[in-house]
Coordinates of C-alpha atoms and ligand atoms in Angstrom, one line a residue:
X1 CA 3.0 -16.9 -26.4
X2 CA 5.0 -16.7 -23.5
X3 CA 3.1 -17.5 -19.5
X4 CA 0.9 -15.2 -18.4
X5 CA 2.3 -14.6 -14.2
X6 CA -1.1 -13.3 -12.5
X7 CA -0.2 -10.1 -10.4
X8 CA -1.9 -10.5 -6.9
X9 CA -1.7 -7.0 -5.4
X10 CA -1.4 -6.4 -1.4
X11 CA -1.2 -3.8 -1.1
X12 CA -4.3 -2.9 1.2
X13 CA -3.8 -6.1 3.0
X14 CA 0.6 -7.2 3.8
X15 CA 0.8 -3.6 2.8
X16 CA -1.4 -2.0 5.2
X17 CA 0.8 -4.1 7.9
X18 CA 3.6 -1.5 7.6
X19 CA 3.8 0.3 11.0
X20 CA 1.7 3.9 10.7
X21 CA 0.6 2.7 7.3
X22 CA -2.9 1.6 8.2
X23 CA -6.1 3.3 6.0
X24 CA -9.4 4.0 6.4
X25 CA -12.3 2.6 3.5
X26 CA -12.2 5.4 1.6
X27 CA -8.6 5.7 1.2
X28 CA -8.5 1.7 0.1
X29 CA -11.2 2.3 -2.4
X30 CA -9.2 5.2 -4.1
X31 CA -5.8 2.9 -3.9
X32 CA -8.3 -0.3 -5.5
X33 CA -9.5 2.0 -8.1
X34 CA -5.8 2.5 -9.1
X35 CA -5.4 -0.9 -8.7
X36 CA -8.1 -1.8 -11.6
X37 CA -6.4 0.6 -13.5
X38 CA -3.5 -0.8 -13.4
X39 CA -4.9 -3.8 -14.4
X40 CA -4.2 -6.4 -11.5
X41 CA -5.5 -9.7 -11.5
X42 CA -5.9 -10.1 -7.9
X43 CA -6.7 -7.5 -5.0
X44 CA -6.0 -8.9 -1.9
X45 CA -8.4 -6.3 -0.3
X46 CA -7.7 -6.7 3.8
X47 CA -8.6 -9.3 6.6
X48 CA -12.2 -9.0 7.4
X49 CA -12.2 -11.0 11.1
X50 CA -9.1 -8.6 12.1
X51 CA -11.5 -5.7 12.8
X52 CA -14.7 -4.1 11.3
X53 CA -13.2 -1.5 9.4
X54 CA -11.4 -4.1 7.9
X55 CA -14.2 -6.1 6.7
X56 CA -16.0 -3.2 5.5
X57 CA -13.3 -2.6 2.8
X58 CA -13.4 -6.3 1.4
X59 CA -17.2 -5.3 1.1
X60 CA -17.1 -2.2 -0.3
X61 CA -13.8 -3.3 -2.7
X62 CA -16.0 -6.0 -3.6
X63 CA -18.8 -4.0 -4.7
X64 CA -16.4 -1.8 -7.2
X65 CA -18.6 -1.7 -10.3
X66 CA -17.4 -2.8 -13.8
X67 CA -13.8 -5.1 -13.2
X68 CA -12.9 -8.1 -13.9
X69 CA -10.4 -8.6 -11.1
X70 CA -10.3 -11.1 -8.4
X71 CA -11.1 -9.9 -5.0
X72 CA -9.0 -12.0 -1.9
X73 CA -10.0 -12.1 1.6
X74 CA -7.6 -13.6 4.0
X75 CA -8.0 -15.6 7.0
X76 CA -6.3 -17.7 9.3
X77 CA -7.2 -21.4 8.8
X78 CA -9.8 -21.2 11.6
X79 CA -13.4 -20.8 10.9
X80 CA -14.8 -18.0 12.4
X81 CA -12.5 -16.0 10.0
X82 CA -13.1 -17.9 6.7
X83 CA -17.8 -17.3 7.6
X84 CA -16.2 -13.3 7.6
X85 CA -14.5 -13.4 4.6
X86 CA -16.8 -15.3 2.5
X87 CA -19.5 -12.6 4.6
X88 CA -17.2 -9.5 3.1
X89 CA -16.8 -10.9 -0.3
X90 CA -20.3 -12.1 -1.1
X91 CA -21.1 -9.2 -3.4
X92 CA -17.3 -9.8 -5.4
X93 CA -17.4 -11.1 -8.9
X94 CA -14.9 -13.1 -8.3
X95 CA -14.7 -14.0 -4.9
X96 CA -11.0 -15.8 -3.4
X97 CA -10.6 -16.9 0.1
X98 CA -6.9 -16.8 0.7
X99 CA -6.8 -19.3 4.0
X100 CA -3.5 -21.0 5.7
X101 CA -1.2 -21.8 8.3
X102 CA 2.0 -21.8 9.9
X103 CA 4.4 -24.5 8.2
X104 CA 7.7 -24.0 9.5
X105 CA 8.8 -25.8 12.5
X106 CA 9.5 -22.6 13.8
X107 CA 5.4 -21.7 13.6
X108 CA 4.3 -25.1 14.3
X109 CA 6.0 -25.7 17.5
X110 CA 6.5 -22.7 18.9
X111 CA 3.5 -20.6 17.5
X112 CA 0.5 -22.8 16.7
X113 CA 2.0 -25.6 19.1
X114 CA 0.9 -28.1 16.9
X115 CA 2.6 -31.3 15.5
X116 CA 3.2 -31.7 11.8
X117 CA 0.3 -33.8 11.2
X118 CA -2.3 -31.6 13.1
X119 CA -1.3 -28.8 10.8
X120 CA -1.9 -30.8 7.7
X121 CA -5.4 -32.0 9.8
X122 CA -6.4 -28.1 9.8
X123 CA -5.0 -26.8 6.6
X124 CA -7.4 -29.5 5.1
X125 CA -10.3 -28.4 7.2
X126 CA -9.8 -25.0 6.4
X127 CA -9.5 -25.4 2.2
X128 CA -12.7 -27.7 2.5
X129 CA -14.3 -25.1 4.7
X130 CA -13.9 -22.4 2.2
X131 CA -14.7 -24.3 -0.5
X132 CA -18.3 -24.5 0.9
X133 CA -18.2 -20.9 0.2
X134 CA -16.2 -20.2 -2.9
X135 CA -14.6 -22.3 -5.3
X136 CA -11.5 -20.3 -5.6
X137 CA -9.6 -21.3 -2.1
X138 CA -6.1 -20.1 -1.9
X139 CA -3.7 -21.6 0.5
X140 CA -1.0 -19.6 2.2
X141 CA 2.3 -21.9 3.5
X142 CA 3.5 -19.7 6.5
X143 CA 7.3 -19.5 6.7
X144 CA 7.9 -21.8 3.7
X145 CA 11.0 -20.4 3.1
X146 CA 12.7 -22.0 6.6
X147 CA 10.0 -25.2 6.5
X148 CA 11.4 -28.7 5.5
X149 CA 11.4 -29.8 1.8
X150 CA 9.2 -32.8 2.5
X151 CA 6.9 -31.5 4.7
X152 CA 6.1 -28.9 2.4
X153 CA 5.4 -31.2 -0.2
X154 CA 3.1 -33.2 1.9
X155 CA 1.6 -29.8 3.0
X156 CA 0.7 -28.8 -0.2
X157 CA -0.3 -32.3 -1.8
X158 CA -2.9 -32.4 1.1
X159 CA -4.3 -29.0 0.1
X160 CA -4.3 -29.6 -3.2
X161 CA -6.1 -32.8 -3.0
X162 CA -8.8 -30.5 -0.9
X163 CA -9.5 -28.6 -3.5
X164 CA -7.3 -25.4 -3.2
X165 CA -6.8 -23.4 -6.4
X166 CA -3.8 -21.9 -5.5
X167 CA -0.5 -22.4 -3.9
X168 CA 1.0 -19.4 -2.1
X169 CA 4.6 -20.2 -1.1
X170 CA 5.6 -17.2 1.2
X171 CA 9.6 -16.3 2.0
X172 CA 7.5 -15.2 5.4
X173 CA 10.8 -14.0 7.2
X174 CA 12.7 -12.8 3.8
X175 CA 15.2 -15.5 4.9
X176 CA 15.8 -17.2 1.7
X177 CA 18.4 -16.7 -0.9
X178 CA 16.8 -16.7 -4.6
X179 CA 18.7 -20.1 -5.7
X180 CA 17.5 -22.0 -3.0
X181 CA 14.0 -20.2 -3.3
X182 CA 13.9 -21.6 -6.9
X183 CA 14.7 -24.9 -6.0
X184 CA 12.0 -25.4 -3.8
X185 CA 9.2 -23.7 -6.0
X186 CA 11.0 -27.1 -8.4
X187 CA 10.7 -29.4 -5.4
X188 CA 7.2 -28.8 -5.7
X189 CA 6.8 -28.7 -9.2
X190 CA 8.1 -31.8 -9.5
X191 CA 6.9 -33.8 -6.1
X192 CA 3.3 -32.6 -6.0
X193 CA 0.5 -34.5 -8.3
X194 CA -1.4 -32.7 -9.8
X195 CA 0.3 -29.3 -9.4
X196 CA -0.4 -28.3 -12.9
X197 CA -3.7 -28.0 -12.2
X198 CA -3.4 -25.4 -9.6
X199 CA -1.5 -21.8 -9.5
X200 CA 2.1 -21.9 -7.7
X201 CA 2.4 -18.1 -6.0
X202 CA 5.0 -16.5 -4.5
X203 CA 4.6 -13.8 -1.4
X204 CA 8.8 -12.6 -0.9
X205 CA 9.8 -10.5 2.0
X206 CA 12.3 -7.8 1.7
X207 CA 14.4 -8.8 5.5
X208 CA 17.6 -9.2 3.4
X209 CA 16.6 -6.8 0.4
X210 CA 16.2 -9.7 -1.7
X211 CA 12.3 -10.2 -2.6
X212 CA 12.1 -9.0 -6.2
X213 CA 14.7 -11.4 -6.7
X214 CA 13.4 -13.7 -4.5
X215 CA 10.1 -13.7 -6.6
X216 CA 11.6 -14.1 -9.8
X217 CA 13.5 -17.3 -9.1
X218 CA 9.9 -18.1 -8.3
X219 CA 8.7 -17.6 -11.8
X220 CA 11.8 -18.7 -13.1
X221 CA 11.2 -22.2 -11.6
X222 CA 7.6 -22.2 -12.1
X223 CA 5.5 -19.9 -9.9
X224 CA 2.4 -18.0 -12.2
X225 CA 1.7 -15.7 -9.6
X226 CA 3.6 -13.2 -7.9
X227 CA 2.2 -11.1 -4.7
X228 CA 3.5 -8.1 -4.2
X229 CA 2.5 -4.3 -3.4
X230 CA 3.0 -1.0 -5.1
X231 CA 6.5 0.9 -3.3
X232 CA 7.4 -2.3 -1.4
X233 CA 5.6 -1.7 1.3
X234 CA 4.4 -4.3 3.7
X235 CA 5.3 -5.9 7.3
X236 CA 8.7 -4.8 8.6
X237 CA 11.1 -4.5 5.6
X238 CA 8.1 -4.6 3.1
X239 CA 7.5 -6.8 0.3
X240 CA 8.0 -7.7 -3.2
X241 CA 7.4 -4.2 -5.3
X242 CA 5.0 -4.7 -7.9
X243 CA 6.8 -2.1 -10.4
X244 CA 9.7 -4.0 -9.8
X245 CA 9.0 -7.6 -10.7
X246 CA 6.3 -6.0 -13.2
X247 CA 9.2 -4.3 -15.4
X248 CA 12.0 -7.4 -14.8
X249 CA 9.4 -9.3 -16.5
X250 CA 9.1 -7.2 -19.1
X251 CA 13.0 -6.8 -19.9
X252 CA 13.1 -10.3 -19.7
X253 CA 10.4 -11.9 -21.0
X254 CA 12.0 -14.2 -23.4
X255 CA 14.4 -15.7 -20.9
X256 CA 11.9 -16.3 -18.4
X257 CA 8.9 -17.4 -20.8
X258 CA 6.5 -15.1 -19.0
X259 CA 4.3 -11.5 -19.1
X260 CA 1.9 -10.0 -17.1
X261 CA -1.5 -7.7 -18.4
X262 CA 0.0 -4.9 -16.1
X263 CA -1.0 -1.5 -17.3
X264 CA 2.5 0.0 -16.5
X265 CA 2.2 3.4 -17.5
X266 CA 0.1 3.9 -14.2
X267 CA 2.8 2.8 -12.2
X268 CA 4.1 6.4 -11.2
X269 CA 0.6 7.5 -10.4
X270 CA 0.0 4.3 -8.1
X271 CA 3.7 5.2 -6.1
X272 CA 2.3 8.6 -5.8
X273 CA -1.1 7.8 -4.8
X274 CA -0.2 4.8 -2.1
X275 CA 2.7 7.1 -0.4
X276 CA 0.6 9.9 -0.4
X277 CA -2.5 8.1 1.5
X278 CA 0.1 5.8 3.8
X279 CA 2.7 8.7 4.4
X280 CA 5.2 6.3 3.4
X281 CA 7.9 8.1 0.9
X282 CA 9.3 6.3 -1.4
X283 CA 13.6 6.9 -1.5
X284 CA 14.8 9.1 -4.4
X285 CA 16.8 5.9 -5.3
X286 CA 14.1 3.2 -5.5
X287 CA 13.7 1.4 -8.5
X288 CA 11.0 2.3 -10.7
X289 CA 9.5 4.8 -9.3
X290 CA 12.2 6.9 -7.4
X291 CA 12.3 10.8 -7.9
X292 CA 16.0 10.1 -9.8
X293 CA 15.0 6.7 -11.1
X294 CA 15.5 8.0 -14.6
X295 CA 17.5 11.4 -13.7
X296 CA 21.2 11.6 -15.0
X297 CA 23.7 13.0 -13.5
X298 CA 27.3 12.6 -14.3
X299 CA 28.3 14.3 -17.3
X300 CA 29.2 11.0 -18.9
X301 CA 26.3 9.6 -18.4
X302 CA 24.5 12.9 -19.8
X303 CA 26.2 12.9 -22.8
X304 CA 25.5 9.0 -23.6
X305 CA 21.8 9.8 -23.0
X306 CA 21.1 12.7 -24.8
X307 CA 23.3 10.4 -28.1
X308 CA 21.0 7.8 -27.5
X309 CA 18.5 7.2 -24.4
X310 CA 19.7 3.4 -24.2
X311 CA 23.1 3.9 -23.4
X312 CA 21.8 4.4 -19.4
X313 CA 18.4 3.8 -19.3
X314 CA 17.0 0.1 -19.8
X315 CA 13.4 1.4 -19.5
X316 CA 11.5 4.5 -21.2
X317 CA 10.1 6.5 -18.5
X318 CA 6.9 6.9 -20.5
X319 CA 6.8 3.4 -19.9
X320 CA 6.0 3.2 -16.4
X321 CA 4.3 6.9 -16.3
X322 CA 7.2 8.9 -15.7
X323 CA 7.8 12.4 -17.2
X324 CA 4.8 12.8 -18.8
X325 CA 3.2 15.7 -19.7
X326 CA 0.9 17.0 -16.6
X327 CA -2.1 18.8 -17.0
X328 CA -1.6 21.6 -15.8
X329 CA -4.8 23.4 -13.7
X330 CA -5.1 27.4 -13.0
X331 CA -7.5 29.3 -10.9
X332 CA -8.7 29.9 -14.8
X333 CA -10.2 25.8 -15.1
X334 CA -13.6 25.4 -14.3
X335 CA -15.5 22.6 -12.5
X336 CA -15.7 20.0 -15.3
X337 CA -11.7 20.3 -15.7
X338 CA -10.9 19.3 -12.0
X339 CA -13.6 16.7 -12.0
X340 CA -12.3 15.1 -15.1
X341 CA -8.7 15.5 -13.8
X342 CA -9.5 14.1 -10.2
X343 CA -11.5 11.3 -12.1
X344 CA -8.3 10.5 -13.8
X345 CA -6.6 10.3 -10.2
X346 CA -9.3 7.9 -8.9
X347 CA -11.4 10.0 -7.0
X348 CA -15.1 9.9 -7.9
X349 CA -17.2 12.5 -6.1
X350 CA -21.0 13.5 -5.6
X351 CA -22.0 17.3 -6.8
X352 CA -22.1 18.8 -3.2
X353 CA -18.4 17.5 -2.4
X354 CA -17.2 18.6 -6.1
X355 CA -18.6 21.9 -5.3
X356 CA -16.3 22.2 -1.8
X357 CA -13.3 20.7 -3.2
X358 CA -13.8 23.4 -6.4
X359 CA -14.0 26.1 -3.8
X360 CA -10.8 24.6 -2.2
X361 CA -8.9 24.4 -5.1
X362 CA -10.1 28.1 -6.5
X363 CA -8.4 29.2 -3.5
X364 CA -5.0 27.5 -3.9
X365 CA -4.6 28.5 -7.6
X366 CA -5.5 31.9 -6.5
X367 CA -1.9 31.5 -3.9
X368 CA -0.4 29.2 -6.4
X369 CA 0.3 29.8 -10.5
X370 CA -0.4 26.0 -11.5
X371 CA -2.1 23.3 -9.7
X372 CA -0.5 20.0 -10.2
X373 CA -2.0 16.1 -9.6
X374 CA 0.4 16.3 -6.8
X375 CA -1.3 19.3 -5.2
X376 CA -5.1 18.0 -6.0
X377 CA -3.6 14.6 -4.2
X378 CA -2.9 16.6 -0.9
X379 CA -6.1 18.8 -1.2
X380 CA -8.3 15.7 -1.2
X381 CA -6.5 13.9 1.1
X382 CA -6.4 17.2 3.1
X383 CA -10.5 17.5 3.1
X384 CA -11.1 13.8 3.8
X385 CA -8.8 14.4 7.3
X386 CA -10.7 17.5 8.0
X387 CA -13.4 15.6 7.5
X388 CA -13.0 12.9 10.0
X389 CA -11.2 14.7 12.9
X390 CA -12.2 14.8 16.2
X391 CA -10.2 17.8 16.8
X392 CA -9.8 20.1 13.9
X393 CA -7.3 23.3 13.7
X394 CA -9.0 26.4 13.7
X395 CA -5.6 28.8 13.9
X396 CA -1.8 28.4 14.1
X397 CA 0.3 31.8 14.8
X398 CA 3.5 31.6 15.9
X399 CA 6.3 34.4 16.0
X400 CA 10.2 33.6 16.0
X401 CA 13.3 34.5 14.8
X402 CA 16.8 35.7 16.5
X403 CA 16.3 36.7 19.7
X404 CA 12.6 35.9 19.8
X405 CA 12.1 33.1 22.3
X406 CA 9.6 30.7 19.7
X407 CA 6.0 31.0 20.5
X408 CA 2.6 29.6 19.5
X409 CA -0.6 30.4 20.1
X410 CA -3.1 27.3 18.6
X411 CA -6.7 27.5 18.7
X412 CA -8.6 23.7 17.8
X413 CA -12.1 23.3 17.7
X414 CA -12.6 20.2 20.2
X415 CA -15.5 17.6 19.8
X416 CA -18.1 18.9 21.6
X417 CA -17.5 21.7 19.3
X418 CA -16.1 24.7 21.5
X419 CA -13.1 26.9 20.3
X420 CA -10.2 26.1 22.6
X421 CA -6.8 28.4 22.8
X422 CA -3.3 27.8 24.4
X423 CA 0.0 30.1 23.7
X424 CA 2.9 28.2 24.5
X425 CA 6.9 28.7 24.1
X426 CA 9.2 26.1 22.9
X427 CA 12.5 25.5 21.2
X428 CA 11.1 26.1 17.9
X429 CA 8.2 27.1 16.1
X430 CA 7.0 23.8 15.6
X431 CA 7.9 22.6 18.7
X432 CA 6.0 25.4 20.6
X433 CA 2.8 24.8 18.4
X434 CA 2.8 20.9 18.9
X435 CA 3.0 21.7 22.8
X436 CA 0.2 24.0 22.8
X437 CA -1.3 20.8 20.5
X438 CA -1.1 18.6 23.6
X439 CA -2.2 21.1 26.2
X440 CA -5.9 21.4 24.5
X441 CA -5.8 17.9 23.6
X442 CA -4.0 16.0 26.3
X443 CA -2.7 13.4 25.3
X444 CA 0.6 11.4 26.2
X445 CA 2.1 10.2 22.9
X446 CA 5.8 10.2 21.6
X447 CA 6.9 12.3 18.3
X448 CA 9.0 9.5 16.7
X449 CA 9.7 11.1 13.3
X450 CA 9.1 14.4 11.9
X451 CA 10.0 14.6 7.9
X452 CA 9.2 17.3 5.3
X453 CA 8.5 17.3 1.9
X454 CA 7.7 19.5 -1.0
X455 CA 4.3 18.5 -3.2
X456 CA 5.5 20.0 -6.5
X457 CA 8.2 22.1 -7.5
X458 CA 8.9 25.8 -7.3
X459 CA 8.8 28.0 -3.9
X460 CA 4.7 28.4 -4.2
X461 CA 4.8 24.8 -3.9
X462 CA 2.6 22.7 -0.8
X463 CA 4.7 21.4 2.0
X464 CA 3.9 18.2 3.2
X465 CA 4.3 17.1 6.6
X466 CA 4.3 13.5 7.5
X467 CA 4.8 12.8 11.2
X468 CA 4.8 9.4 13.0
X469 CA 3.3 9.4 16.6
X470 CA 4.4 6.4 19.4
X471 CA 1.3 6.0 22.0
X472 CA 1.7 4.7 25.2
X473 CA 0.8 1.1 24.1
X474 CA 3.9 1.3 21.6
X475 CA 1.3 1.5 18.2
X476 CA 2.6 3.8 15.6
X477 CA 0.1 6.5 13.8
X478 CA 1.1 8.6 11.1
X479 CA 0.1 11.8 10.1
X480 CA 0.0 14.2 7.6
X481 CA -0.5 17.5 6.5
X482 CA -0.4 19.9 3.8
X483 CA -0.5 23.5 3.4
X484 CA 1.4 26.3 1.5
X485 CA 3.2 27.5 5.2
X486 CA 4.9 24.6 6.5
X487 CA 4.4 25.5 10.4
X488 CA 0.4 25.2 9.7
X489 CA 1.4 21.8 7.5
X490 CA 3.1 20.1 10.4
X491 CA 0.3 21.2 13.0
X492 CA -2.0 19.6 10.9
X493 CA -0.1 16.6 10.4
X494 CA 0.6 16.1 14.1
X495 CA -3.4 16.7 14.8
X496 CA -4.2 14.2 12.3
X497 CA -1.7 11.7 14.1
X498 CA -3.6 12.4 17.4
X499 CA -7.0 11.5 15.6
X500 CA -6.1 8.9 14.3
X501 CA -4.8 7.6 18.1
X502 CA -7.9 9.1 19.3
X503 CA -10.7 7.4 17.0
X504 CA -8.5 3.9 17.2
X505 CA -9.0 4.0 21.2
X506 CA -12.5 5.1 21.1
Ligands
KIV1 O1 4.2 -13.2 4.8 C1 3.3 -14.1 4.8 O2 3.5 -15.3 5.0 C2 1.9 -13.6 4.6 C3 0.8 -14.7 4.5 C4 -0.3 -14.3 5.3 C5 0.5 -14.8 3.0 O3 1.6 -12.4 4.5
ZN2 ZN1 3.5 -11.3 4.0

């Protein structure tokens, strides 16, 4: 049998960090659920002292009836934060503090503006400190990629001997190149007593495009768990993609001496769900998961495929949930086939939302011949923004067209709950509608990125509008929208931005 590497999903945690990416509860229960599915061993489910919202989803993530999955809560190696985590994660099955600190001279001197041996002094105090708590304490090593050899041994020997369960040795900055990242996951292995006794991790980021390699030097040289998150995503230039280290191991498992228990036939349904609920697309070109990850185009290359699949593709798409059959739903299914479908997706609701989201649906497949997962994604999604907004569209018109000069006339129902109209011109339709946007809702923020996509195929098809919105303090919200008329898509998607602003400063 071959070493099982524990997959530590973080999806709702690093993840989350992406700029515009952030979620509400309910949106990280329905990415956990797919998590569970997929069958990871660790859900690092968000950062409970960083904000209340926060800490709400450890609890609630926590609470998931019927897994077996460790839930992680992280926290700087400070107190205040590790009480909240073990606070958030007292209901969790099994409950991991992930705590640590800075260990680069870089963090130490210039961020914590500590000396060596006062970092050591509170990585110790923070292990002990959540070992009152729970008896599965990871340690995080800030920056081990750029920190000295030495130090990092006597770092991590000091933890150890504290009682931490787990290593995590982050490539914080993505700096590292895979050889040299191996070498020190060895250094450890072989410096540190009793390292065999405790789980050696590995959290890569993606700054030079390197992290799935980056990870599996890791395992190659030791490490038994990998972090990573579904798509990549994750601070700046993301992280380690689970699907991607998930499937190396698997083409490689005899070289490296290691599996994982990953469900990878849910891996297409996890890209889908997480870049639907973050507005993140995922490149057509992206490993795993890509729209053309197993599409063939040269004629060469068709004709080697259709002889035998192997002669291009290393992986069967079935394999990671690609190209399956969908199931497909018509304004002829009743109730119990959407609620079985949309339980399939993740989403478990109570009989009085069921009986809106049926209502919802019966209308599209009445404008649309099939109803894909795709479409059911966006109509959820759809309802749960409508749901929440502060401001909610009412009507979009707009007439324009050669010579017409583009205008809109937007009606929004505000919070106190009064119908309120503008008609303004722009350059464009969309432009004109988003301007009558800001005159009923008045706010100052910056339209950084506008993109469009198609749900499913075919010209009935939903248009999705994702749109990223700058406010004045520089944050980034995203938004999205869906609808069958793209103009009424990317109205809804720049509203849902402007919520989003709008509830975050409230
Ligand atoms: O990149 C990093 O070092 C982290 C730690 C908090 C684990 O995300
Ligand atoms: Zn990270």
């Amino acid at each position: 049998m071959t070493r099982k590497i524990d997959i530590f999903d973080t999806t709702l945690r690093d993840g989350e960090q992406s700029p515009g990416a952030s979620m509400n509860t309910e949106e990280k229960l329905v990415i956990a659920r797919q998590l569970l599915r997929l069958n990871v061993d660790v859900i690092e489910a968000g950062f409970p002292i960083s904000s209340p919202g926060d800490f709400e989803s450890v609890r609630k993530i926590s609470q998931l009836a019927g897994y077996d999955a460790t839930v992680a809560a992280l926290t700087r190696a400070v107190e205040k934060d590790i009480v909240s985590a073990a606070d958030a994660l007292k209901f969790a099955k099994r409950p991991r503090i992930h705590t640590g600190i800075g260990v680069s001279e870089s963090h130490m001197r210039d961020k914590l503006r500590l000396t060596p041996d006062e970092a050591i002094e509170r990585a110790v105090a923070a292990v002990k400190c959540a070992k009152s708590y729970v008896d599965d304490v990871q340690f995080y090593a800030e920056d081990a990629g750029r920190s000295d050899y030495d130090f990092l041994v006597r770092m991590i020997q000091a933890v150890v001997d504290a009682g931490a369960t787990v290593v995590n040795i982050p490539d914080t900055t993505g700096y590292s190149l895979p050889d040299e990242f191996g070498r020190r996951i060895k250094y450890l292995v072989d410096n540190v007593q009793g390292i065999d006794d405790v789980t050696i991790a590995v959290h890569c980021h993606n700054d030079l495009g390197m992290a799935t390699a980056l990870a599996m030097a890791g395992v190659a040289n030791g490490a038994r768990q990998i972090e990573c998150t579904i798509n990549g995503l994750g601070e700046r230039a993301g992280n380690t993609a689970m699907e991607e280290v998930v499937m190396a191991i698997r083409m490689h498992e005899r070289e490296l001496d290691a599996h994982t228990d990953i469900n990878t036939r849910e891996f297409t349904k996890a890209s889908r769900l997480v870049s639907t609920i973050t507005g993140m697309n995922v490149q057509a070109n992206k490993a795993i998961v890509g729209a053309n990850a197993f599409a063939h185009s040269s004629g060469i290359h068709q004709d080697g495929v259709l002889k035998k699949r192997d002669t291009y593709e290393i992986i069967d798409p079935a394999d990671v949930g690609a190209g399956e059959s969908q199931i497909v739903l018509t304004a002829r299914s009743g109730h119990a086939a959407l609620k079985h479908r949309l339980e399939e997706l993740g989403y478990e609701f109570n009989a009085e939302k069921l009986d809106e989201l049926y209502e919802a649906f019966l209308n599209l497949a009445d404008k649309k011949k099939e109803v894909y997962d795709e479409d059911l994604e966006s109509l959820v999604n759809e309802r749960d923004r409508e749901e929440t907004a502060l401001y909610s569209l009412e009507a979009v018109q707009v007439s324009c067209g050669f010579p017409l000069k583009p205008t809109a006339t937007v009606t929004i129902k505000d919070p106190q709950g009064a119908s309120v109209t503008q008609c303004v011109w722009g350059t464009g339709p969309v432009d004109a509608a988003y301007k009558a946007v800001d005159a009923i809702v008045g706010l100052d923020a910056d339209l950084s990125e506008f993109s469009v996509q198609s749900v499913t195929r075919g010209i009935d098809a939903l248009g999705e509008v994702t749109v990223r919105v700058k406010a004045v303090n520089g944050e980034v919200y995203t938004g999205r929208g869906a609808d069958g008329d793209i103009i009424v898509s990317a109205t809804k998607a720049y509203l849902n931005a402007l919520n989003r602003l709008l509830s975050k400063s409230l």
